[in-house]
Amino acid sequence: MFPHGGSERQGIWVETTDTRRSLAWLLGVWGLTRLVLLLFVFKVYVFPGPDVTSDVSVIYQGWYEVLRTGTFPLDDVTWQYPPAAALAILSPALVFWLDYPSAFFVLAFCADLVVVLLLLYAGLRPGRTLRGAWVWVVGVPLLGPTVYARYDVMVTAVAVAALLAGARHPRVMGALTAFGAMLKVWPVLLLVAARRRGAWASAALTVGALAALFALAMPGAFAFLTFQRDRGTEVESLGALVFHVARHFGWDGQVLLNYGSVEFLGPHVDVVSTAALALSGLAFGWLLLWRLRARRFLSHTLADAAFVAVLMFVTTSRVISPQYLVWLVGLAAVCLCFRGSRMALSAGLVLVASFVTVLEFPVWFSHVVASDALGVTLLFLRNGLLVLATLLAARALWRSTVPRSAPLPVPAQATRAKETSLPS
């Protein structure tokens, strides 16, 4: 008697069953891959290459001992982070029954869990998709144990929460974005497409409050600005390819640990570093032009624009550390939560770049430092993928938001043609 109602109920049942099956697979893959990452960082199994956990057990723990005294590590030039980064470094104290490295790995795992839960919540809403959650589930293990041995996964969790809150809760987005920026600067780029004043006002108030609090409570809160200014060209960056090739033609510079990363030092390094800053300036100019020209702002535009902005500044940076890819994977995942996002191709390129990244660091980092054929090939491939992803993402964002110039109305065209045909 009710054929249509029956078919509708059957369709809903099939869709619900498919969703449950997809969720089961997604959570199963997440659990299995994260177990493997934990086994590596806890050294049940040894991951190839240099020990990526030493940053936690040596550098982070050293900062922790200084920060808990109420001051920033002013005598350590490797401290190059905004003041709220102290909260991430001090956070293992919450898990007081574990030693510092173990507590940090557990908290990094929890941040990873928060991200996947946020993406699942967003992806299951009407008009959304679970593609974004899959990007995160697959992308993180491609980067290897480095993800759990840096606090960038915590910052990414804040950034993902900010973007997902953006459409309906602009003030919450502004506050989270500001907090993320005080953790590691780059989340400020999430505001590039924010249109509501509430987001900007909330961000400004939050930054002001946090900056004042840290400046009054802990000396040296903004010393990181000087340390960042003095950095050189890191061996994994786009500009470093110049020196990797030049070493084969007699360039007599050096590769040394400098300001907490392995950098090129020697003739013309300052020129390449300046060129990288100029490229970042051009990227900022393009983003400003896009913001002035954009007219179509859809539900996914906020996330798409943030992804493009961070891609631009990562690709042109003087430093491309492996953990930077965590940011890109997180933002790509948010983009793909929206069915209308045009960032699928660039997101795929970022995933491939993530896999190449784990090969160049830590697996074959010695080849990168030596600038041999394998190391240079890996860097050309990884950085080339990032450049391509950036260009394609920027083009997609422009085409989806900036209308083409409208043609002149027909009567005006006819009048102009008539006027040009009259004798002078």
Tab-separated table of C-alpha atoms in Angstrom:
chain	number	residue	atom	x	y	z
A	1	MET	CA	0.000	0.000	0.000
A	2	PHE	CA	2.856	2.408	0.699
A	3	PRO	CA	5.513	1.640	-1.911
A	4	HIS	CA	7.207	5.007	-1.677
A	5	GLY	CA	7.354	4.996	2.108
A	6	GLY	CA	8.767	1.491	2.040
A	7	SER	CA	11.490	2.383	-0.447
A	8	GLU	CA	12.375	5.491	1.531
A	9	ARG	CA	12.687	3.493	4.752
A	10	GLN	CA	14.796	0.914	2.928
A	11	GLY	CA	17.047	3.662	1.544
A	12	ILE	CA	17.496	5.186	4.994
A	13	TRP	CA	18.314	1.745	6.437
A	14	VAL	CA	20.893	1.096	3.711
A	15	GLU	CA	22.458	4.539	4.208
A	16	THR	CA	22.614	4.057	7.982
A	17	THR	CA	24.193	0.634	7.566
A	18	ASP	CA	26.796	2.018	5.146
A	19	THR	CA	27.601	4.851	7.548
A	20	ARG	CA	28.065	2.435	10.440
A	21	ARG	CA	30.297	0.219	8.344
A	22	SER	CA	32.377	3.222	7.243
A	23	LEU	CA	32.688	4.394	10.839
A	24	ALA	CA	33.790	0.949	11.962
A	25	TRP	CA	36.490	0.841	9.294
A	26	LEU	CA	37.612	4.387	10.032
A	27	LEU	CA	37.913	3.857	13.770
A	28	GLY	CA	39.569	0.494	13.232
A	29	VAL	CA	42.220	1.975	10.939
A	30	TRP	CA	42.737	4.883	13.327
A	31	GLY	CA	43.204	2.574	16.293
A	32	LEU	CA	45.602	0.236	14.499
A	33	THR	CA	47.790	2.970	13.008
A	34	ARG	CA	47.945	4.906	16.279
A	35	LEU	CA	48.936	1.779	18.151
A	36	VAL	CA	51.846	1.421	15.744
A	37	LEU	CA	52.865	5.058	16.291
A	38	LEU	CA	52.800	4.556	20.071
A	39	LEU	CA	54.911	1.414	19.775
A	40	PHE	CA	57.500	3.462	17.875
A	41	VAL	CA	57.634	6.473	20.214
A	42	PHE	CA	57.782	4.196	23.264
A	43	LYS	CA	60.592	2.350	21.455
A	44	VAL	CA	59.009	-1.056	21.555
A	45	TYR	CA	60.074	-1.012	17.922
A	46	VAL	CA	62.792	1.239	16.527
A	47	PHE	CA	61.855	3.446	13.590
A	48	PRO	CA	64.586	3.807	10.914
A	49	GLY	CA	66.781	6.888	10.982
A	50	PRO	CA	67.666	9.281	13.796
A	51	ASP	CA	65.688	9.145	17.024
A	52	VAL	CA	62.799	11.594	16.570
A	53	THR	CA	61.824	11.371	20.253
A	54	SER	CA	64.996	13.110	21.433
A	55	ASP	CA	63.307	16.495	20.998
A	56	VAL	CA	60.905	15.491	23.764
A	57	SER	CA	63.342	13.772	26.125
A	58	VAL	CA	66.111	16.371	25.728
A	59	ILE	CA	64.852	19.712	24.357
A	60	TYR	CA	61.248	19.813	25.593
A	61	GLN	CA	62.141	18.362	28.970
A	62	GLY	CA	64.947	20.905	29.327
A	63	TRP	CA	62.529	23.734	28.590
A	64	TYR	CA	60.069	22.210	31.035
A	65	GLU	CA	62.592	22.445	33.851
A	66	VAL	CA	63.167	26.138	33.088
A	67	LEU	CA	59.518	27.059	32.496
A	68	ARG	CA	58.349	25.550	35.767
A	69	THR	CA	60.548	28.123	37.562
A	70	GLY	CA	58.398	30.932	36.125
A	71	THR	CA	60.601	32.176	33.298
A	72	PHE	CA	61.170	31.421	29.622
A	73	PRO	CA	64.419	29.776	28.431
A	74	LEU	CA	65.978	33.116	27.450
A	75	ASP	CA	69.482	31.706	27.026
A	76	ASP	CA	68.370	29.042	24.550
A	77	VAL	CA	68.108	30.265	20.941
A	78	THR	CA	66.184	27.114	20.041
A	79	TRP	CA	63.193	28.539	21.949
A	80	GLN	CA	61.450	30.151	18.970
A	81	TYR	CA	57.805	29.926	19.941
A	82	PRO	CA	55.104	32.333	21.139
A	83	PRO	CA	54.495	32.445	24.910
A	84	ALA	CA	51.490	30.082	25.032
A	85	ALA	CA	53.783	27.318	23.775
A	86	ALA	CA	54.857	27.122	27.411
A	87	LEU	CA	51.463	25.558	28.164
A	88	ALA	CA	52.122	22.733	25.695
A	89	ILE	CA	55.595	22.126	27.100
A	90	LEU	CA	54.286	22.159	30.673
A	91	SER	CA	51.202	20.031	29.909
A	92	PRO	CA	52.864	16.650	30.719
A	93	ALA	CA	52.704	17.724	34.362
A	94	LEU	CA	48.995	16.873	34.138
A	95	VAL	CA	49.943	13.215	33.697
A	96	PHE	CA	52.116	13.332	36.806
A	97	TRP	CA	52.301	9.561	37.306
A	98	LEU	CA	54.358	9.156	34.094
A	99	ASP	CA	57.833	10.369	33.233
A	100	TYR	CA	57.984	13.459	31.019
A	101	PRO	CA	58.444	11.793	27.578
A	102	SER	CA	55.775	9.164	28.233
A	103	ALA	CA	53.306	11.797	29.439
A	104	PHE	CA	53.985	13.929	26.362
A	105	PHE	CA	53.360	11.021	23.980
A	106	VAL	CA	50.079	10.216	25.740
A	107	LEU	CA	48.929	13.843	25.423
A	108	ALA	CA	49.905	13.932	21.740
A	109	PHE	CA	47.844	10.784	21.237
A	110	CYS	CA	44.908	12.469	23.024
A	111	ALA	CA	45.206	15.511	20.749
A	112	ASP	CA	45.097	13.170	17.750
A	113	LEU	CA	41.967	11.570	19.195
A	114	VAL	CA	40.338	14.990	19.674
A	115	VAL	CA	40.959	15.835	16.019
A	116	VAL	CA	39.425	12.631	14.700
A	117	LEU	CA	36.379	13.048	16.970
A	118	LEU	CA	35.893	16.640	15.780
A	119	LEU	CA	36.129	15.549	12.154
A	120	LEU	CA	33.688	12.698	12.752
A	121	TYR	CA	31.218	15.059	14.402
A	122	ALA	CA	31.515	17.485	11.486
A	123	GLY	CA	31.427	14.772	8.817
A	124	LEU	CA	28.246	13.165	10.119
A	125	ARG	CA	26.230	16.372	9.956
A	126	PRO	CA	23.780	16.899	7.035
A	127	GLY	CA	25.523	17.958	3.846
A	128	ARG	CA	28.938	16.886	5.111
A	129	THR	CA	31.130	13.874	4.425
A	130	LEU	CA	33.554	11.586	6.236
A	131	ARG	CA	36.281	12.222	3.642
A	132	GLY	CA	37.900	14.704	5.995
A	133	ALA	CA	38.149	12.215	8.831
A	134	TRP	CA	39.719	9.709	6.441
A	135	VAL	CA	42.325	12.285	5.358
A	136	TRP	CA	43.394	12.704	8.990
A	137	VAL	CA	43.292	8.986	9.784
A	138	VAL	CA	45.465	8.148	6.775
A	139	GLY	CA	47.656	11.242	6.707
A	140	VAL	CA	49.019	11.226	10.258
A	141	PRO	CA	50.688	7.776	10.162
A	142	LEU	CA	52.257	8.661	6.809
A	143	LEU	CA	54.455	11.110	8.727
A	144	GLY	CA	55.659	8.439	11.133
A	145	PRO	CA	56.357	8.852	14.866
A	146	THR	CA	57.438	12.482	14.434
A	147	VAL	CA	53.774	13.427	14.841
A	148	TYR	CA	53.718	12.263	18.470
A	149	ALA	CA	57.181	13.670	19.200
A	150	ARG	CA	56.296	17.328	18.508
A	151	TYR	CA	53.622	19.564	20.002
A	152	ASP	CA	52.313	20.538	16.539
A	153	VAL	CA	49.549	17.938	16.765
A	154	MET	CA	48.203	19.862	19.770
A	155	VAL	CA	48.235	23.133	17.831
A	156	THR	CA	46.536	21.419	14.902
A	157	ALA	CA	43.760	20.216	17.203
A	158	VAL	CA	43.090	23.836	18.221
A	159	ALA	CA	43.142	24.959	14.569
A	160	VAL	CA	40.719	22.217	13.478
A	161	ALA	CA	38.325	23.138	16.293
A	162	ALA	CA	38.538	26.818	15.303
A	163	LEU	CA	37.735	26.185	11.630
A	164	LEU	CA	34.858	23.847	12.374
A	165	ALA	CA	33.390	26.443	14.755
A	166	GLY	CA	33.811	29.260	12.244
A	167	ALA	CA	30.535	29.110	10.357
A	168	ARG	CA	28.174	29.060	13.349
A	169	HIS	CA	30.252	30.446	16.205
A	170	PRO	CA	32.585	33.195	14.886
A	171	ARG	CA	33.530	34.439	18.347
A	172	VAL	CA	34.560	30.960	19.408
A	173	MET	CA	36.569	30.659	16.224
A	174	GLY	CA	38.297	33.978	16.909
A	175	ALA	CA	39.243	32.984	20.452
A	176	LEU	CA	40.529	29.554	19.393
A	177	THR	CA	42.449	31.027	16.474
A	178	ALA	CA	44.103	33.565	18.742
A	179	PHE	CA	45.013	30.875	21.257
A	180	GLY	CA	46.458	28.753	18.438
A	181	ALA	CA	48.469	31.720	17.178
A	182	MET	CA	49.892	32.218	20.661
A	183	LEU	CA	50.920	28.559	20.574
A	184	LYS	CA	52.669	28.629	17.194
A	185	VAL	CA	51.787	31.746	15.117
A	186	TRP	CA	50.547	30.023	11.924
A	187	PRO	CA	46.892	29.606	13.038
A	188	VAL	CA	46.457	33.369	12.597
A	189	LEU	CA	46.123	32.536	8.888
A	190	LEU	CA	42.801	30.836	9.616
A	191	LEU	CA	41.216	34.300	9.723
A	192	VAL	CA	42.073	35.111	6.102
A	193	ALA	CA	38.478	34.509	4.957
A	194	ALA	CA	36.672	35.450	8.188
A	195	ARG	CA	33.957	37.976	7.348
A	196	ARG	CA	32.212	38.486	10.661
A	197	ARG	CA	33.547	41.174	12.948
A	198	GLY	CA	32.912	38.968	15.950
A	199	ALA	CA	35.693	36.602	14.889
A	200	TRP	CA	38.246	39.396	14.513
A	201	ALA	CA	37.191	41.167	17.703
A	202	SER	CA	37.324	37.946	19.714
A	203	ALA	CA	40.755	37.116	18.268
A	204	ALA	CA	42.125	40.568	19.090
A	205	LEU	CA	40.805	40.474	22.655
A	206	THR	CA	42.162	36.971	23.253
A	207	VAL	CA	45.614	37.801	21.890
A	208	GLY	CA	45.744	40.988	23.919
A	209	ALA	CA	44.728	39.237	27.116
A	210	LEU	CA	47.162	36.343	26.653
A	211	ALA	CA	50.037	38.626	25.650
A	212	ALA	CA	49.506	40.848	28.688
A	213	LEU	CA	49.196	37.859	31.004
A	214	PHE	CA	52.440	36.240	29.841
A	215	ALA	CA	54.337	39.537	29.669
A	216	LEU	CA	53.446	40.291	33.283
A	217	ALA	CA	53.780	36.768	34.665
A	218	MET	CA	56.895	35.444	32.898
A	219	PRO	CA	59.900	37.462	31.700
A	220	GLY	CA	61.057	37.073	28.100
A	221	ALA	CA	57.686	36.104	26.655
A	222	PHE	CA	58.489	37.621	23.256
A	223	ALA	CA	62.208	36.916	22.946
A	224	PHE	CA	61.297	34.329	20.299
A	225	LEU	CA	60.830	37.144	17.762
A	226	THR	CA	64.563	37.876	17.755
A	227	PHE	CA	65.502	34.213	17.554
A	228	GLN	CA	63.193	33.673	14.563
A	229	ARG	CA	64.670	36.685	12.761
A	230	ASP	CA	68.177	35.218	12.929
A	231	ARG	CA	67.336	31.837	11.394
A	232	GLY	CA	68.983	30.706	8.167
A	233	THR	CA	67.971	28.304	5.395
A	234	GLU	CA	67.031	24.870	6.694
A	235	VAL	CA	68.178	21.887	4.615
A	236	GLU	CA	64.652	20.650	3.847
A	237	SER	CA	63.246	23.956	2.609
A	238	LEU	CA	62.510	24.953	-0.959
A	239	GLY	CA	65.382	27.434	-1.033
A	240	ALA	CA	67.802	24.801	0.277
A	241	LEU	CA	67.573	23.007	-3.060
A	242	VAL	CA	69.835	25.739	-4.458
A	243	PHE	CA	72.631	24.716	-2.108
A	244	HIS	CA	72.013	20.993	-2.405
A	245	VAL	CA	72.710	21.343	-6.119
A	246	ALA	CA	75.471	23.950	-5.648
A	247	ARG	CA	77.437	21.566	-3.398
A	248	HIS	CA	77.990	19.380	-6.452
A	249	PHE	CA	79.575	22.366	-8.259
A	250	GLY	CA	82.028	23.465	-5.606
A	251	TRP	CA	79.960	25.574	-3.206
A	252	ASP	CA	82.051	25.693	-0.034
A	253	GLY	CA	79.411	26.280	2.603
A	254	GLN	CA	78.570	24.042	5.542
A	255	VAL	CA	75.654	22.053	6.932
A	256	LEU	CA	75.425	22.583	10.672
A	257	LEU	CA	72.946	22.359	13.532
A	258	ASN	CA	71.933	26.000	13.948
A	259	TYR	CA	69.010	27.502	15.911
A	260	GLY	CA	67.654	24.043	16.590
A	261	SER	CA	67.605	22.764	12.999
A	262	VAL	CA	70.084	21.570	10.396
A	263	GLU	CA	70.825	24.575	8.189
A	264	PHE	CA	73.086	25.697	5.367
A	265	LEU	CA	75.702	28.269	6.400
A	266	GLY	CA	78.048	29.963	3.994
A	267	PRO	CA	78.215	32.167	0.884
A	268	HIS	CA	74.902	33.497	-0.491
A	269	VAL	CA	72.747	31.807	2.170
A	270	ASP	CA	71.498	35.231	3.237
A	271	VAL	CA	70.427	35.932	-0.355
A	272	VAL	CA	68.346	32.762	-0.557
A	273	SER	CA	66.836	33.428	2.878
A	274	THR	CA	65.872	36.930	1.741
A	275	ALA	CA	64.358	35.490	-1.438
A	276	ALA	CA	62.263	33.113	0.694
A	277	LEU	CA	60.972	36.060	2.710
A	278	ALA	CA	60.182	37.869	-0.548
A	279	LEU	CA	58.191	34.850	-1.768
A	280	SER	CA	56.245	34.862	1.497
A	281	GLY	CA	55.590	38.550	0.921
A	282	LEU	CA	54.253	37.796	-2.563
A	283	ALA	CA	52.039	35.087	-1.082
A	284	PHE	CA	50.649	37.612	1.393
A	285	GLY	CA	50.031	40.035	-1.470
A	286	TRP	CA	48.136	37.383	-3.431
A	287	LEU	CA	45.992	36.570	-0.387
A	288	LEU	CA	45.214	40.264	0.094
A	289	LEU	CA	44.243	40.623	-3.571
A	290	TRP	CA	42.079	37.514	-3.344
A	291	ARG	CA	40.346	38.850	-0.236
A	292	LEU	CA	39.551	42.122	-1.993
A	293	ARG	CA	38.250	40.403	-5.140
A	294	ALA	CA	36.373	37.457	-3.603
A	295	ARG	CA	32.590	37.708	-3.768
A	296	ARG	CA	31.261	34.167	-3.340
A	297	PHE	CA	31.720	32.901	0.210
A	298	LEU	CA	30.272	29.428	0.665
A	299	SER	CA	30.231	27.145	3.695
A	300	HIS	CA	33.620	25.655	2.791
A	301	THR	CA	35.379	28.878	1.763
A	302	LEU	CA	36.684	29.598	5.263
A	303	ALA	CA	38.463	26.232	5.436
A	304	ASP	CA	39.628	26.325	1.802
A	305	ALA	CA	41.172	29.777	2.217
A	306	ALA	CA	42.922	28.767	5.441
A	307	PHE	CA	44.365	25.692	3.718
A	308	VAL	CA	45.641	27.796	0.811
A	309	ALA	CA	47.160	30.416	3.108
A	310	VAL	CA	49.042	27.890	5.241
A	311	LEU	CA	50.172	25.981	2.135
A	312	MET	CA	51.641	29.204	0.731
A	313	PHE	CA	53.543	30.104	3.852
A	314	VAL	CA	54.815	26.576	4.488
A	315	THR	CA	56.043	26.188	0.926
A	316	THR	CA	57.840	29.566	0.845
A	317	SER	CA	59.262	29.336	4.367
A	318	ARG	CA	62.980	29.247	5.117
A	319	VAL	CA	62.210	26.155	7.183
A	320	ILE	CA	60.029	23.173	6.233
A	321	SER	CA	60.220	20.862	9.200
A	322	PRO	CA	58.445	17.479	8.884
A	323	GLN	CA	55.907	18.422	11.553
A	324	TYR	CA	54.665	21.298	9.364
A	325	LEU	CA	52.924	18.663	7.265
A	326	VAL	CA	50.723	17.873	10.291
A	327	TRP	CA	49.200	21.353	9.927
A	328	LEU	CA	48.475	20.787	6.258
A	329	VAL	CA	46.939	17.358	6.824
A	330	GLY	CA	44.668	18.797	9.522
A	331	LEU	CA	43.492	21.716	7.379
A	332	ALA	CA	43.033	19.497	4.326
A	333	ALA	CA	40.887	17.213	6.472
A	334	VAL	CA	38.636	20.114	7.486
A	335	CYS	CA	38.257	21.161	3.840
A	336	LEU	CA	37.171	17.697	2.785
A	337	CYS	CA	34.496	17.561	5.472
A	338	PHE	CA	32.542	19.811	3.084
A	339	ARG	CA	31.106	18.235	-0.047
A	340	GLY	CA	31.590	21.427	-2.052
A	341	SER	CA	35.290	21.891	-1.310
A	342	ARG	CA	37.563	21.993	-4.335
A	343	MET	CA	40.675	21.085	-2.378
A	344	ALA	CA	40.517	17.316	-2.941
A	345	LEU	CA	43.389	17.229	-5.458
A	346	SER	CA	45.667	19.424	-3.342
A	347	ALA	CA	44.772	17.376	-0.261
A	348	GLY	CA	45.809	14.222	-2.118
A	349	LEU	CA	49.121	15.828	-3.076
A	350	VAL	CA	49.712	16.760	0.568
A	351	LEU	CA	49.174	13.123	1.573
A	352	VAL	CA	51.716	11.966	-1.011
A	353	ALA	CA	54.109	14.695	0.184
A	354	SER	CA	53.636	13.423	3.740
A	355	PHE	CA	54.789	9.958	2.735
A	356	VAL	CA	57.818	11.388	0.923
A	357	THR	CA	58.526	13.488	4.022
A	358	VAL	CA	58.865	10.471	6.292
A	359	LEU	CA	61.331	9.034	3.778
A	360	GLU	CA	63.497	12.155	3.800
A	361	PHE	CA	63.131	12.502	7.577
A	362	PRO	CA	63.908	10.442	9.473
A	363	VAL	CA	64.408	7.375	7.264
A	364	TRP	CA	67.042	8.754	4.862
A	365	PHE	CA	67.907	12.059	6.491
A	366	SER	CA	71.613	11.284	6.308
A	367	HIS	CA	71.286	11.347	2.510
A	368	VAL	CA	69.564	14.726	2.680
A	369	VAL	CA	72.348	16.153	4.847
A	370	ALA	CA	74.938	14.716	2.446
A	371	SER	CA	73.120	16.216	-0.582
A	372	ASP	CA	73.580	12.949	-2.461
A	373	ALA	CA	71.381	11.763	-5.319
A	374	LEU	CA	68.811	10.060	-3.092
A	375	GLY	CA	68.498	12.976	-0.682
A	376	VAL	CA	68.201	15.618	-3.393
A	377	THR	CA	65.665	13.519	-5.316
A	378	LEU	CA	63.474	13.139	-2.233
A	379	LEU	CA	63.573	16.864	-1.532
A	380	PHE	CA	62.796	17.794	-5.142
A	381	LEU	CA	59.864	15.399	-5.064
A	382	ARG	CA	58.471	16.495	-1.685
A	383	ASN	CA	58.905	20.228	-2.272
A	384	GLY	CA	57.672	19.895	-5.842
A	385	LEU	CA	54.496	18.237	-4.564
A	386	LEU	CA	53.976	21.091	-2.104
A	387	VAL	CA	54.494	23.722	-4.801
A	388	LEU	CA	52.041	21.956	-7.111
A	389	ALA	CA	49.502	21.554	-4.292
A	390	THR	CA	49.827	25.265	-3.492
A	391	LEU	CA	49.336	26.413	-7.081
A	392	LEU	CA	46.349	24.128	-7.684
A	393	ALA	CA	44.721	25.072	-4.380
A	394	ALA	CA	45.171	28.796	-5.030
A	395	ARG	CA	43.685	28.473	-8.522
A	396	ALA	CA	40.721	26.479	-7.204
A	397	LEU	CA	40.068	29.025	-4.451
A	398	TRP	CA	40.219	31.939	-6.898
A	399	ARG	CA	37.905	30.291	-9.417
A	400	SER	CA	35.333	29.337	-6.796
A	401	THR	CA	35.137	32.734	-5.124
A	402	VAL	CA	36.152	35.467	-7.599
A	403	PRO	CA	33.576	36.075	-10.367
A	404	ARG	CA	34.801	36.617	-13.886
A	405	SER	CA	34.532	40.146	-15.232
A	406	ALA	CA	31.041	40.620	-16.609
A	407	PRO	CA	30.819	41.549	-20.314
A	408	LEU	CA	29.578	44.977	-21.272
A	409	PRO	CA	25.806	45.214	-21.818
A	410	VAL	CA	24.828	44.747	-25.460
A	411	PRO	CA	23.406	48.268	-25.937
A	412	ALA	CA	26.595	49.827	-24.607
A	413	GLN	CA	28.721	47.653	-26.901
A	414	ALA	CA	26.569	48.604	-29.888
A	415	THR	CA	26.770	52.303	-29.018
A	416	ARG	CA	30.541	52.123	-28.618
A	417	ALA	CA	30.901	50.381	-31.988
A	418	LYS	CA	28.727	53.013	-33.624
A	419	GLU	CA	30.738	55.857	-32.104
A	420	THR	CA	34.046	54.400	-33.300
A	421	SER	CA	32.686	54.037	-36.804
A	422	LEU	CA	31.721	57.725	-37.171
A	423	PRO	CA	34.220	59.964	-38.994
A	424	SER	CA	36.082	62.487	-36.824
